[in-house]
PDB file of C-alpha atoms in Angstrom:
ATOM      1  CA  MET G   1      78.449 111.278  56.805  1.00  0.00           C
ATOM      2  CA  GLU G   2      75.909 110.264  59.466  1.00  0.00           C
ATOM      3  CA  GLU G   3      75.995 106.680  58.268  1.00  0.00           C
ATOM      4  CA  VAL G   4      79.735 106.516  58.777  1.00  0.00           C
ATOM      5  CA  LEU G   5      79.534 107.909  62.317  1.00  0.00           C
ATOM      6  CA  SER G   6      76.651 105.652  63.276  1.00  0.00           C
ATOM      7  CA  ALA G   7      78.563 102.675  61.926  1.00  0.00           C
ATOM      8  CA  LEU G   8      81.653 103.566  63.994  1.00  0.00           C
ATOM      9  CA  ILE G   9      79.890 104.053  67.341  1.00  0.00           C
ATOM     10  CA  PRO G  10      79.361 100.335  68.218  1.00  0.00           C
ATOM     11  CA  PRO G  11      83.006  99.347  67.583  1.00  0.00           C
ATOM     12  CA  ALA G  12      84.165 102.412  69.524  1.00  0.00           C
ATOM     13  CA  VAL G  13      81.992 101.437  72.506  1.00  0.00           C
ATOM     14  CA  VAL G  14      83.228  97.842  72.396  1.00  0.00           C
ATOM     15  CA  ALA G  15      86.855  98.994  72.159  1.00  0.00           C
ATOM     16  CA  THR G  16      86.391 101.382  75.104  1.00  0.00           C
ATOM     17  CA  VAL G  17      84.847  98.677  77.282  1.00  0.00           C
ATOM     18  CA  PHE G  18      87.572  96.215  76.303  1.00  0.00           C
ATOM     19  CA  CYS G  19      90.381  98.687  77.077  1.00  0.00           C
ATOM     20  CA  THR G  20      88.765  99.575  80.414  1.00  0.00           C
ATOM     21  CA  PHE G  21      88.560  95.890  81.349  1.00  0.00           C
ATOM     22  CA  VAL G  22      92.180  95.244  80.352  1.00  0.00           C
ATOM     23  CA  ILE G  23      93.420  98.267  82.322  1.00  0.00           C
ATOM     24  CA  LYS G  24      91.491  97.234  85.434  1.00  0.00           C
ATOM     25  CA  LEU G  25      92.788  93.673  85.144  1.00  0.00           C
ATOM     26  CA  LEU G  26      96.380  94.790  84.703  1.00  0.00           C
ATOM     27  CA  ARG G  27      96.180  97.199  87.633  1.00  0.00           C
ATOM     28  CA  LYS G  28      94.844  94.410  89.836  1.00  0.00           C
ATOM     29  CA  GLU G  29      97.464  91.890  88.730  1.00  0.00           C
ATOM     30  CA  MET G  30     100.393  94.313  88.901  1.00  0.00           C
ATOM     31  CA  ALA G  31      99.510  95.635  92.363  1.00  0.00           C
ATOM     32  CA  PRO G  32     102.178  95.204  95.045  1.00  0.00           C
ATOM     33  CA  ARG G  33     101.814  91.943  96.959  1.00  0.00           C
ATOM     34  CA  THR G  34     103.242  90.460 100.126  1.00  0.00           C
ATOM     35  CA  SER G  35     105.380  87.323 100.075  1.00  0.00           C
ATOM     36  CA  ASP G  36     102.320  85.127 100.718  1.00  0.00           C
ATOM     37  CA  GLY G  37     100.420  86.542  97.738  1.00  0.00           C
ATOM     38  CA  ARG G  38      98.008  88.909  99.473  1.00  0.00           C
ATOM     39  CA  LEU G  39      97.615  92.457  98.222  1.00  0.00           C
ATOM     40  CA  VAL G  40      99.425  95.054 100.308  1.00  0.00           C
ATOM     41  CA  SER G  41      96.225  97.098 100.622  1.00  0.00           C
ATOM     42  CA  GLU G  42      94.381  94.027 101.977  1.00  0.00           C
ATOM     43  CA  THR G  43      97.148  93.481 104.513  1.00  0.00           C
ATOM     44  CA  ASP G  44      96.929  97.086 105.718  1.00  0.00           C
ATOM     45  CA  THR G  45      93.172  96.916 106.262  1.00  0.00           C
ATOM     46  CA  ALA G  46      93.313  93.455 107.840  1.00  0.00           C
ATOM     47  CA  SER G  47      96.032  94.429 110.320  1.00  0.00           C
ATOM     48  CA  GLY G  48      94.073  97.451 111.509  1.00  0.00           C
ATOM     49  CA  HIS G  49      96.220 100.188 110.029  1.00  0.00           C
ATOM     50  CA  GLY G  50      93.947 103.169 109.793  1.00  0.00           C
ATOM     51  CA  PRO G  51      94.549 106.630 108.461  1.00  0.00           C
ATOM     52  CA  ALA G  52      97.660 108.498 109.528  1.00  0.00           C
ATOM     53  CA  GLY G  53      97.587 109.688 113.115  1.00  0.00           C
ATOM     54  CA  THR G  54      95.844 106.689 114.635  1.00  0.00           C
ATOM     55  CA  THR G  55      97.756 104.383 116.935  1.00  0.00           C
ATOM     56  CA  THR G  56      97.263 100.657 116.403  1.00  0.00           C
ATOM     57  CA  ALA G  57      99.269  97.565 117.203  1.00  0.00           C
ATOM     58  CA  SER G  58     101.268  96.020 114.404  1.00  0.00           C
ATOM     59  CA  ALA G  59     100.214  92.675 112.957  1.00  0.00           C
ATOM     60  CA  ALA G  60     103.367  90.918 114.156  1.00  0.00           C
ATOM     61  CA  ALA G  61     102.838  92.093 117.734  1.00  0.00           C
ATOM     62  CA  THR G  62      99.175  91.093 117.863  1.00  0.00           C
ATOM     63  CA  ASP G  63      99.702  87.646 116.308  1.00  0.00           C
ATOM     64  CA  GLY G  64     102.466  86.690 118.720  1.00  0.00           C
ATOM     65  CA  VAL G  65     104.689  85.632 115.826  1.00  0.00           C
ATOM     66  CA  PRO G  66     108.189  87.107 115.766  1.00  0.00           C
ATOM     67  CA  ALA G  67     109.043  89.256 112.778  1.00  0.00           C
ATOM     68  CA  ASP G  68     111.106  87.484 110.133  1.00  0.00           C
ATOM     69  CA  ASP G  69     114.146  89.423 108.976  1.00  0.00           C
ATOM     70  CA  GLY G  70     114.563  87.283 105.890  1.00  0.00           C
ATOM     71  CA  ALA G  71     117.987  87.261 104.270  1.00  0.00           C
ATOM     72  CA  LYS G  72     119.107  90.361 106.174  1.00  0.00           C
ATOM     73  CA  GLY G  73     118.760  88.602 109.509  1.00  0.00           C
ATOM     74  CA  SER G  74     121.009  85.661 108.664  1.00  0.00           C
ATOM     75  CA  GLY G  75     124.368  86.754 110.016  1.00  0.00           C
ATOM     76  CA  SER G  76     125.926  83.285 110.146  1.00  0.00           C
ATOM     77  CA  SER G  77     125.876  82.639 106.408  1.00  0.00           C
ATOM     78  CA  GLN G  78     128.886  84.714 105.436  1.00  0.00           C
ATOM     79  CA  THR G  79     130.141  83.785 101.972  1.00  0.00           C
ATOM     80  CA  GLU G  80     132.887  86.359 101.421  1.00  0.00           C
ATOM     81  CA  LEU G  81     136.195  86.513 103.192  1.00  0.00           C
ATOM     82  CA  PRO G  82     137.498  89.866 104.383  1.00  0.00           C
ATOM     83  CA  ALA G  83     140.389  91.248 102.336  1.00  0.00           C
ATOM     84  CA  ASP G  84     142.939  90.859 105.164  1.00  0.00           C
ATOM     85  CA  ALA G  85     141.974  87.293 106.036  1.00  0.00           C
ATOM     86  CA  PRO G  86     144.513  84.516 105.435  1.00  0.00           C
ATOM     87  CA  GLY G  87     143.929  82.785 102.167  1.00  0.00           C
ATOM     88  CA  SER G  88     142.492  85.816 100.422  1.00  0.00           C
ATOM     89  CA  ALA G  89     145.713  86.365  98.486  1.00  0.00           C
ATOM     90  CA  ASP G  90     145.162  83.066  96.657  1.00  0.00           C
ATOM     91  CA  ARG G  91     142.240  84.461  94.716  1.00  0.00           C
TER      92      ARG G  91
END
């Protein structure tokens, strides 16, 4: 019985180390990222966000770059017509 257990210990150790490595790799790769590819946690520490209760300037305000609203900020690119608009009955 001891021979069987002693024979199974090395593969069990290797499997544990392998699974630990895979889990750490997946957690790193699946972490939330910003649109430029940086980790969200790196962005928080780089912009000076400390623990809750501290007052710091936001990254957009300190860089002098206006905040980008993305697709939500584009009001001129309207693709749908309102229901009461002329020509909507043709659809």
